[in-house]
PDB file of C-alpha atoms and ligand atoms in Angstrom:
ATOM      1  CA  MET A   1      -7.293  35.022  30.804  1.00  0.00           C
ATOM      2  CA  GLU A   2     -10.003  36.778  28.871  1.00  0.00           C
ATOM      3  CA  ILE A   3     -13.593  36.197  30.069  1.00  0.00           C
ATOM      4  CA  VAL A   4     -16.493  36.931  27.739  1.00  0.00           C
ATOM      5  CA  ILE A   5     -20.034  36.696  29.097  1.00  0.00           C
ATOM      6  CA  VAL A   6     -22.688  36.182  26.428  1.00  0.00           C
ATOM      7  CA  PRO A   7     -26.472  36.017  26.824  1.00  0.00           C
ATOM      8  CA  ASP A   8     -26.861  32.405  25.708  1.00  0.00           C
ATOM      9  CA  ALA A   9     -25.258  29.396  24.026  1.00  0.00           C
ATOM     10  CA  ALA A  10     -26.182  30.550  20.509  1.00  0.00           C
ATOM     11  CA  ALA A  11     -24.416  33.878  21.067  1.00  0.00           C
ATOM     12  CA  GLY A  12     -21.341  32.053  22.363  1.00  0.00           C
ATOM     13  CA  GLY A  13     -21.366  29.785  19.329  1.00  0.00           C
ATOM     14  CA  ALA A  14     -21.636  32.720  16.931  1.00  0.00           C
ATOM     15  CA  LEU A  15     -18.847  34.636  18.674  1.00  0.00           C
ATOM     16  CA  ILE A  16     -16.419  31.719  18.575  1.00  0.00           C
ATOM     17  CA  ALA A  17     -17.372  30.804  14.991  1.00  0.00           C
ATOM     18  CA  ALA A  18     -16.469  34.379  14.023  1.00  0.00           C
ATOM     19  CA  ALA A  19     -13.065  34.001  15.704  1.00  0.00           C
ATOM     20  CA  ILE A  20     -12.447  30.744  13.814  1.00  0.00           C
ATOM     21  CA  ALA A  21     -13.506  32.346  10.523  1.00  0.00           C
ATOM     22  CA  ASP A  22     -11.111  35.197  11.234  1.00  0.00           C
ATOM     23  CA  LEU A  23      -8.286  32.733  11.916  1.00  0.00           C
ATOM     24  CA  LEU A  24      -8.979  30.858   8.671  1.00  0.00           C
ATOM     25  CA  THR A  25      -8.999  34.126   6.747  1.00  0.00           C
ATOM     26  CA  ARG A  26      -5.547  34.994   8.133  1.00  0.00           C
ATOM     27  CA  LYS A  27      -4.231  31.433   7.969  1.00  0.00           C
ATOM     28  CA  PRO A  28      -6.221  29.234   5.543  1.00  0.00           C
ATOM     29  CA  ASP A  29      -4.403  26.029   6.566  1.00  0.00           C
ATOM     30  CA  ALA A  30      -4.816  26.622  10.311  1.00  0.00           C
ATOM     31  CA  LEU A  31      -4.996  23.543  12.544  1.00  0.00           C
ATOM     32  CA  LEU A  32      -8.230  23.760  14.527  1.00  0.00           C
ATOM     33  CA  GLY A  33      -8.528  21.573  17.609  1.00  0.00           C
ATOM     34  CA  VAL A  34     -12.119  20.609  18.274  1.00  0.00           C
ATOM     35  CA  ALA A  35     -13.921  19.325  21.341  1.00  0.00           C
ATOM     36  CA  THR A  36     -16.916  17.033  21.644  1.00  0.00           C
ATOM     37  CA  GLY A  37     -19.891  17.046  24.004  1.00  0.00           C
ATOM     38  CA  SER A  38     -23.057  19.110  23.594  1.00  0.00           C
ATOM     39  CA  THR A  39     -21.558  22.506  24.414  1.00  0.00           C
ATOM     40  CA  PRO A  40     -19.556  23.172  21.225  1.00  0.00           C
ATOM     41  CA  LEU A  41     -22.357  22.167  18.835  1.00  0.00           C
ATOM     42  CA  PRO A  42     -23.606  25.783  18.433  1.00  0.00           C
ATOM     43  CA  ILE A  43     -20.062  26.745  17.378  1.00  0.00           C
ATOM     44  CA  TYR A  44     -20.000  24.119  14.636  1.00  0.00           C
ATOM     45  CA  GLN A  45     -23.485  25.059  13.426  1.00  0.00           C
ATOM     46  CA  ALA A  46     -22.633  28.770  13.343  1.00  0.00           C
ATOM     47  CA  LEU A  47     -19.340  28.082  11.557  1.00  0.00           C
ATOM     48  CA  ALA A  48     -20.963  25.930   8.869  1.00  0.00           C
ATOM     49  CA  GLU A  49     -23.641  28.614   8.342  1.00  0.00           C
ATOM     50  CA  ARG A  50     -21.027  31.316   8.122  1.00  0.00           C
ATOM     51  CA  VAL A  51     -19.048  29.346   5.550  1.00  0.00           C
ATOM     52  CA  ARG A  52     -22.224  28.824   3.483  1.00  0.00           C
ATOM     53  CA  ASP A  53     -23.319  32.472   3.758  1.00  0.00           C
ATOM     54  CA  THR A  54     -19.987  34.186   3.193  1.00  0.00           C
ATOM     55  CA  GLY A  55     -18.334  31.707   0.827  1.00  0.00           C
ATOM     56  CA  LEU A  56     -15.278  31.605   3.118  1.00  0.00           C
ATOM     57  CA  ASP A  57     -12.880  29.099   1.583  1.00  0.00           C
ATOM     58  CA  VAL A  58     -12.072  26.519   4.268  1.00  0.00           C
ATOM     59  CA  ALA A  59     -10.747  23.849   1.889  1.00  0.00           C
ATOM     60  CA  ARG A  60      -7.247  24.011   3.407  1.00  0.00           C
ATOM     61  CA  ALA A  61      -8.366  23.994   7.048  1.00  0.00           C
ATOM     62  CA  ARG A  62      -7.167  21.108   9.166  1.00  0.00           C
ATOM     63  CA  ILE A  63      -9.101  19.642  12.078  1.00  0.00           C
ATOM     64  CA  CYS A  64      -7.773  17.647  15.020  1.00  0.00           C
ATOM     65  CA  GLN A  65      -9.358  15.787  17.862  1.00  0.00           C
ATOM     66  CA  LEU A  66      -8.925  16.451  21.580  1.00  0.00           C
ATOM     67  CA  ASP A  67      -9.716  13.028  22.965  1.00  0.00           C
ATOM     68  CA  GLU A  68     -11.201   9.634  22.175  1.00  0.00           C
ATOM     69  CA  TYR A  69     -12.793   6.627  23.828  1.00  0.00           C
ATOM     70  CA  VAL A  70     -10.711   3.475  23.985  1.00  0.00           C
ATOM     71  CA  GLY A  71     -12.181   0.230  22.774  1.00  0.00           C
ATOM     72  CA  LEU A  72     -15.215   1.330  20.773  1.00  0.00           C
ATOM     73  CA  PRO A  73     -15.310  -0.485  17.430  1.00  0.00           C
ATOM     74  CA  LYS A  74     -14.129   1.579  14.442  1.00  0.00           C
ATOM     75  CA  GLY A  75     -17.034   3.589  13.051  1.00  0.00           C
ATOM     76  CA  HIS A  76     -19.072   3.440  16.299  1.00  0.00           C
ATOM     77  CA  PRO A  77     -21.404   6.478  16.063  1.00  0.00           C
ATOM     78  CA  GLU A  78     -20.326   7.753  19.499  1.00  0.00           C
ATOM     79  CA  SER A  79     -16.596   7.388  18.959  1.00  0.00           C
ATOM     80  CA  TYR A  80     -15.293  10.942  18.990  1.00  0.00           C
ATOM     81  CA  ARG A  81     -13.822  10.363  15.541  1.00  0.00           C
ATOM     82  CA  SER A  82     -17.336   9.685  14.213  1.00  0.00           C
ATOM     83  CA  VAL A  83     -18.766  12.642  16.138  1.00  0.00           C
ATOM     84  CA  VAL A  84     -16.167  15.088  14.806  1.00  0.00           C
ATOM     85  CA  LEU A  85     -16.556  13.814  11.243  1.00  0.00           C
ATOM     86  CA  ARG A  86     -20.355  14.171  11.515  1.00  0.00           C
ATOM     87  CA  GLU A  87     -20.540  17.496  13.388  1.00  0.00           C
ATOM     88  CA  VAL A  88     -17.502  19.387  12.087  1.00  0.00           C
ATOM     89  CA  VAL A  89     -15.674  17.880   9.123  1.00  0.00           C
ATOM     90  CA  GLU A  90     -18.610  16.996   6.854  1.00  0.00           C
ATOM     91  CA  PRO A  91     -20.678  20.175   7.463  1.00  0.00           C
ATOM     92  CA  LEU A  92     -17.615  22.206   6.427  1.00  0.00           C
ATOM     93  CA  GLY A  93     -17.373  20.222   3.203  1.00  0.00           C
ATOM     94  CA  LEU A  94     -14.033  18.707   4.275  1.00  0.00           C
ATOM     95  CA  THR A  95     -12.998  15.064   4.102  1.00  0.00           C
ATOM     96  CA  GLU A  96     -11.153  12.673   6.410  1.00  0.00           C
ATOM     97  CA  SER A  97      -7.882  13.715   4.782  1.00  0.00           C
ATOM     98  CA  SER A  98      -8.170  17.093   6.588  1.00  0.00           C
ATOM     99  CA  PHE A  99      -8.623  15.382   9.918  1.00  0.00           C
ATOM    100  CA  MET A 100      -6.368  13.818  12.533  1.00  0.00           C
ATOM    101  CA  GLY A 101      -7.141  12.038  15.790  1.00  0.00           C
ATOM    102  CA  PRO A 102      -5.761   9.393  18.153  1.00  0.00           C
ATOM    103  CA  ASP A 103      -6.506   5.752  17.374  1.00  0.00           C
ATOM    104  CA  GLY A 104      -8.701   4.471  20.212  1.00  0.00           C
ATOM    105  CA  SER A 105      -8.841   0.989  18.716  1.00  0.00           C
ATOM    106  CA  ALA A 106      -5.061   0.521  18.372  1.00  0.00           C
ATOM    107  CA  ASP A 107      -3.521  -2.673  19.775  1.00  0.00           C
ATOM    108  CA  ASP A 108      -0.799  -0.592  21.410  1.00  0.00           C
ATOM    109  CA  ILE A 109      -2.603   2.357  23.003  1.00  0.00           C
ATOM    110  CA  ALA A 110       0.540   3.843  24.602  1.00  0.00           C
ATOM    111  CA  ALA A 111       2.225   3.967  21.181  1.00  0.00           C
ATOM    112  CA  ALA A 112      -0.911   5.488  19.630  1.00  0.00           C
ATOM    113  CA  CYS A 113      -0.881   8.244  22.285  1.00  0.00           C
ATOM    114  CA  GLU A 114       2.760   9.073  21.696  1.00  0.00           C
ATOM    115  CA  ALA A 115       2.277   9.000  17.930  1.00  0.00           C
ATOM    116  CA  TYR A 116      -0.630  11.446  18.183  1.00  0.00           C
ATOM    117  CA  ASP A 117       1.267  13.859  20.416  1.00  0.00           C
ATOM    118  CA  GLN A 118       4.130  13.827  17.902  1.00  0.00           C
ATOM    119  CA  ALA A 119       1.786  14.169  14.931  1.00  0.00           C
ATOM    120  CA  LEU A 120       0.303  17.352  16.414  1.00  0.00           C
ATOM    121  CA  ALA A 121       3.762  18.864  16.803  1.00  0.00           C
ATOM    122  CA  GLN A 122       4.810  17.754  13.314  1.00  0.00           C
ATOM    123  CA  ALA A 123       1.671  19.380  11.913  1.00  0.00           C
ATOM    124  CA  GLY A 124       3.003  22.679  13.256  1.00  0.00           C
ATOM    125  CA  GLY A 125       0.960  22.744  16.449  1.00  0.00           C
ATOM    126  CA  VAL A 126      -2.662  23.613  17.084  1.00  0.00           C
ATOM    127  CA  ASP A 127      -3.590  27.196  16.191  1.00  0.00           C
ATOM    128  CA  LEU A 128      -6.868  27.359  18.095  1.00  0.00           C
ATOM    129  CA  GLN A 129      -8.054  24.678  20.510  1.00  0.00           C
ATOM    130  CA  LEU A 130     -11.718  24.611  21.435  1.00  0.00           C
ATOM    131  CA  LEU A 131     -12.539  23.229  24.871  1.00  0.00           C
ATOM    132  CA  GLY A 132     -15.632  22.381  26.826  1.00  0.00           C
ATOM    133  CA  ILE A 133     -15.508  21.697  30.542  1.00  0.00           C
ATOM    134  CA  GLY A 134     -16.728  18.780  32.616  1.00  0.00           C
ATOM    135  CA  THR A 135     -18.837  19.395  35.712  1.00  0.00           C
ATOM    136  CA  ASP A 136     -15.745  18.390  37.718  1.00  0.00           C
ATOM    137  CA  GLY A 137     -13.539  20.881  35.861  1.00  0.00           C
ATOM    138  CA  HIS A 138     -11.980  18.412  33.420  1.00  0.00           C
ATOM    139  CA  ILE A 139     -10.775  19.466  29.980  1.00  0.00           C
ATOM    140  CA  GLY A 140     -10.497  16.890  27.236  1.00  0.00           C
ATOM    141  CA  PHE A 141     -10.615  13.812  29.427  1.00  0.00           C
ATOM    142  CA  ASN A 142      -8.048  15.110  31.915  1.00  0.00           C
ATOM    143  CA  GLU A 143      -9.854  14.246  35.083  1.00  0.00           C
ATOM    144  CA  PRO A 144      -9.063  15.938  38.431  1.00  0.00           C
ATOM    145  CA  CYS A 145      -5.505  15.188  39.645  1.00  0.00           C
ATOM    146  CA  SER A 146      -4.154  14.966  36.076  1.00  0.00           C
ATOM    147  CA  SER A 147      -0.646  16.361  35.890  1.00  0.00           C
ATOM    148  CA  LEU A 148      -0.645  19.920  34.594  1.00  0.00           C
ATOM    149  CA  ALA A 149       2.352  18.932  32.424  1.00  0.00           C
ATOM    150  CA  SER A 150       0.762  15.728  31.067  1.00  0.00           C
ATOM    151  CA  ARG A 151       1.034  14.648  27.440  1.00  0.00           C
ATOM    152  CA  THR A 152      -1.398  12.598  25.361  1.00  0.00           C
ATOM    153  CA  ARG A 153      -2.028   9.349  27.248  1.00  0.00           C
ATOM    154  CA  ILE A 154      -4.588   6.806  28.369  1.00  0.00           C
ATOM    155  CA  LYS A 155      -6.834   7.785  31.282  1.00  0.00           C
ATOM    156  CA  THR A 156      -9.545   6.095  33.318  1.00  0.00           C
ATOM    157  CA  LEU A 157     -12.820   7.994  33.498  1.00  0.00           C
ATOM    158  CA  THR A 158     -14.339   8.862  36.851  1.00  0.00           C
ATOM    159  CA  GLU A 159     -17.812   7.522  37.546  1.00  0.00           C
ATOM    160  CA  ARG A 160     -19.142  11.105  37.436  1.00  0.00           C
ATOM    161  CA  THR A 161     -17.901  11.639  33.878  1.00  0.00           C
ATOM    162  CA  ARG A 162     -19.222   8.234  32.755  1.00  0.00           C
ATOM    163  CA  VAL A 163     -22.636   9.138  34.194  1.00  0.00           C
ATOM    164  CA  ASP A 164     -22.483  12.624  32.569  1.00  0.00           C
ATOM    165  CA  ASN A 165     -21.698  11.047  29.187  1.00  0.00           C
ATOM    166  CA  ALA A 166     -24.144   8.121  29.466  1.00  0.00           C
ATOM    167  CA  ARG A 167     -26.798  10.180  27.639  1.00  0.00           C
ATOM    168  CA  PHE A 168     -24.947   9.524  24.388  1.00  0.00           C
ATOM    169  CA  PHE A 169     -25.180   5.742  24.864  1.00  0.00           C
ATOM    170  CA  ASP A 170     -28.057   3.291  25.372  1.00  0.00           C
ATOM    171  CA  SER A 171     -26.942   2.583  28.928  1.00  0.00           C
ATOM    172  CA  LEU A 172     -24.219   3.473  31.438  1.00  0.00           C
ATOM    173  CA  ASP A 173     -22.689   0.017  30.914  1.00  0.00           C
ATOM    174  CA  GLU A 174     -21.858   0.948  27.325  1.00  0.00           C
ATOM    175  CA  VAL A 175     -19.785   4.018  28.302  1.00  0.00           C
ATOM    176  CA  PRO A 176     -16.115   3.035  28.005  1.00  0.00           C
ATOM    177  CA  HIS A 177     -13.970   3.193  31.130  1.00  0.00           C
ATOM    178  CA  HIS A 178     -10.813   4.215  29.284  1.00  0.00           C
ATOM    179  CA  VAL A 179      -9.980   7.082  26.977  1.00  0.00           C
ATOM    180  CA  ILE A 180      -7.097   8.717  25.174  1.00  0.00           C
ATOM    181  CA  THR A 181      -6.792  12.419  25.833  1.00  0.00           C
ATOM    182  CA  GLN A 182      -4.418  15.160  24.856  1.00  0.00           C
ATOM    183  CA  GLY A 183      -2.598  15.927  28.087  1.00  0.00           C
ATOM    184  CA  ILE A 184      -2.907  19.276  29.807  1.00  0.00           C
ATOM    185  CA  GLY A 185       0.645  20.079  28.669  1.00  0.00           C
ATOM    186  CA  THR A 186      -0.340  19.126  25.116  1.00  0.00           C
ATOM    187  CA  ILE A 187      -3.416  21.356  25.270  1.00  0.00           C
ATOM    188  CA  LEU A 188      -1.335  24.255  26.609  1.00  0.00           C
ATOM    189  CA  ASP A 189       0.895  23.983  23.513  1.00  0.00           C
ATOM    190  CA  ALA A 190      -1.939  25.353  21.345  1.00  0.00           C
ATOM    191  CA  ARG A 191      -1.508  28.999  20.358  1.00  0.00           C
ATOM    192  CA  HIS A 192      -4.999  30.051  21.474  1.00  0.00           C
ATOM    193  CA  LEU A 193      -7.331  28.224  23.863  1.00  0.00           C
ATOM    194  CA  VAL A 194     -11.056  28.951  23.682  1.00  0.00           C
ATOM    195  CA  LEU A 195     -13.248  27.348  26.329  1.00  0.00           C
ATOM    196  CA  LEU A 196     -17.033  27.538  26.036  1.00  0.00           C
ATOM    197  CA  ALA A 197     -19.250  26.735  29.031  1.00  0.00           C
ATOM    198  CA  THR A 198     -23.007  27.082  29.091  1.00  0.00           C
ATOM    199  CA  GLY A 199     -25.705  26.313  31.645  1.00  0.00           C
ATOM    200  CA  GLU A 200     -25.934  26.450  35.411  1.00  0.00           C
ATOM    201  CA  GLY A 201     -24.447  22.964  35.757  1.00  0.00           C
ATOM    202  CA  LYS A 202     -21.061  24.382  34.760  1.00  0.00           C
ATOM    203  CA  ALA A 203     -21.152  27.419  37.107  1.00  0.00           C
ATOM    204  CA  ASP A 204     -19.065  25.856  39.906  1.00  0.00           C
ATOM    205  CA  ALA A 205     -16.460  24.475  37.478  1.00  0.00           C
ATOM    206  CA  VAL A 206     -16.209  27.864  35.717  1.00  0.00           C
ATOM    207  CA  ALA A 207     -15.791  29.746  39.012  1.00  0.00           C
ATOM    208  CA  ALA A 208     -13.043  27.340  40.129  1.00  0.00           C
ATOM    209  CA  THR A 209     -11.328  27.630  36.731  1.00  0.00           C
ATOM    210  CA  VAL A 210     -11.358  31.407  36.593  1.00  0.00           C
ATOM    211  CA  GLU A 211     -11.232  32.533  40.209  1.00  0.00           C
ATOM    212  CA  GLY A 212      -9.860  29.522  42.061  1.00  0.00           C
ATOM    213  CA  PRO A 213      -6.208  28.646  42.608  1.00  0.00           C
ATOM    214  CA  LEU A 214      -4.211  26.879  39.902  1.00  0.00           C
ATOM    215  CA  SER A 215      -4.739  23.254  40.869  1.00  0.00           C
ATOM    216  CA  ALA A 216      -4.585  19.777  39.382  1.00  0.00           C
ATOM    217  CA  LEU A 217      -7.875  19.216  41.220  1.00  0.00           C
ATOM    218  CA  VAL A 218      -9.457  21.545  38.638  1.00  0.00           C
ATOM    219  CA  PRO A 219      -7.716  20.705  35.353  1.00  0.00           C
ATOM    220  CA  ALA A 220      -9.282  23.677  33.520  1.00  0.00           C
ATOM    221  CA  SER A 221      -7.500  26.038  35.947  1.00  0.00           C
ATOM    222  CA  ALA A 222      -4.398  25.271  33.831  1.00  0.00           C
ATOM    223  CA  LEU A 223      -5.785  27.881  31.416  1.00  0.00           C
ATOM    224  CA  GLN A 224      -4.461  30.419  33.935  1.00  0.00           C
ATOM    225  CA  LEU A 225      -0.969  29.408  32.753  1.00  0.00           C
ATOM    226  CA  HIS A 226      -1.665  30.171  29.101  1.00  0.00           C
ATOM    227  CA  ARG A 227      -0.801  33.494  27.519  1.00  0.00           C
ATOM    228  CA  HIS A 228      -3.846  33.506  25.217  1.00  0.00           C
ATOM    229  CA  ALA A 229      -6.852  31.811  26.805  1.00  0.00           C
ATOM    230  CA  THR A 230     -10.429  32.939  26.241  1.00  0.00           C
ATOM    231  CA  VAL A 231     -13.314  31.671  28.357  1.00  0.00           C
ATOM    232  CA  VAL A 232     -16.751  32.281  26.856  1.00  0.00           C
ATOM    233  CA  VAL A 233     -19.650  31.705  29.251  1.00  0.00           C
ATOM    234  CA  ASP A 234     -23.366  32.304  29.126  1.00  0.00           C
ATOM    235  CA  GLU A 235     -25.085  34.099  32.001  1.00  0.00           C
ATOM    236  CA  ALA A 236     -25.975  30.825  33.746  1.00  0.00           C
ATOM    237  CA  ALA A 237     -22.441  29.414  33.608  1.00  0.00           C
ATOM    238  CA  ALA A 238     -21.137  32.804  34.791  1.00  0.00           C
ATOM    239  CA  SER A 239     -23.450  32.837  37.809  1.00  0.00           C
ATOM    240  CA  GLY A 240     -20.718  31.699  40.232  1.00  0.00           C
ATOM    241  CA  LEU A 241     -18.273  34.430  39.194  1.00  0.00           C
TER     242      LEU A 241
HETATM  243  C1  GLP B 301     -16.541  15.082  27.638  1.00  0.00           C
HETATM  244  C2  GLP B 301     -15.463  15.590  26.677  1.00  0.00           C
HETATM  245  C3  GLP B 301     -15.046  17.008  27.013  1.00  0.00           C
HETATM  246  C4  GLP B 301     -16.273  17.883  27.180  1.00  0.00           C
HETATM  247  C5  GLP B 301     -17.144  17.339  28.297  1.00  0.00           C
HETATM  248  C6  GLP B 301     -18.365  18.189  28.581  1.00  0.00           C
HETATM  249  O1  GLP B 301     -15.994  14.675  28.819  1.00  0.00           O
HETATM  250  N1  GLP B 301     -14.325  14.740  26.704  1.00  0.00           N
HETATM  251  O2  GLP B 301     -14.198  17.503  26.008  1.00  0.00           O
HETATM  252  O3  GLP B 301     -15.883  19.200  27.472  1.00  0.00           O
HETATM  253  O4  GLP B 301     -17.559  16.032  27.900  1.00  0.00           O
HETATM  254  O5  GLP B 301     -19.387  17.879  27.693  1.00  0.00           O
HETATM  255  P1  GLP B 301     -20.698  18.730  27.524  1.00  0.00           P
HETATM  256  O6  GLP B 301     -20.313  19.898  26.711  1.00  0.00           O
HETATM  257  O7  GLP B 301     -21.647  17.829  26.790  1.00  0.00           O
HETATM  258  O8  GLP B 301     -21.168  19.085  28.892  1.00  0.00           O
END
């Protein structure tokens, strides 16, 4: 595992945006797995700026989603599909045709999960998967005790994650209880994993991920199993290392 300590979130965003730009230069139709939450926003801003400033042609890039809430109406502004379209796809000048994600409003959620897992493989696999980390060490929505070999499936959120994510909704009651998430095994299939963590609130989770034992209690520790995993942390998130 490669650990990169940067001064702040903006520096982390710029560094990772440069790595994505490099990937798209080498492989213009790369499949980029994106994460939601506040942490990756500086990456998406830096990438869009870079594309504008350098004229990098990203028209063939493909974007895929890591996870999704179950049960939000289609087009809900906080569905992860809407968030990724707004924060990543549109700023890059791409359209929905470049984008794939699990269907959180499907009648048959189990079938939607399996279909998404297969679609990722059929698309040739994820070239670079961006990850954030939950305060409890979750990646995607793989909460503690998720199987390290898990595939895309439905999960129930812990109360801690619902409270953490309530800031995106009008009230805690509106935060869905169920989600679809790429499994840890699915995430590990990506060719390069890049996790960004910023702020003191992530320090314990980062320390457990990087220096703790491999454990389903800390889903992000599964990055220790991957041959090409990069963890980018600001000074505050690195404070427990
Ligand atoms: C959610 C997402 C994760 C994300 C986490 C942390 O649970 N499913 O992918 O890493 O939030 O979000 P933030 O970056 O806002 O702390």
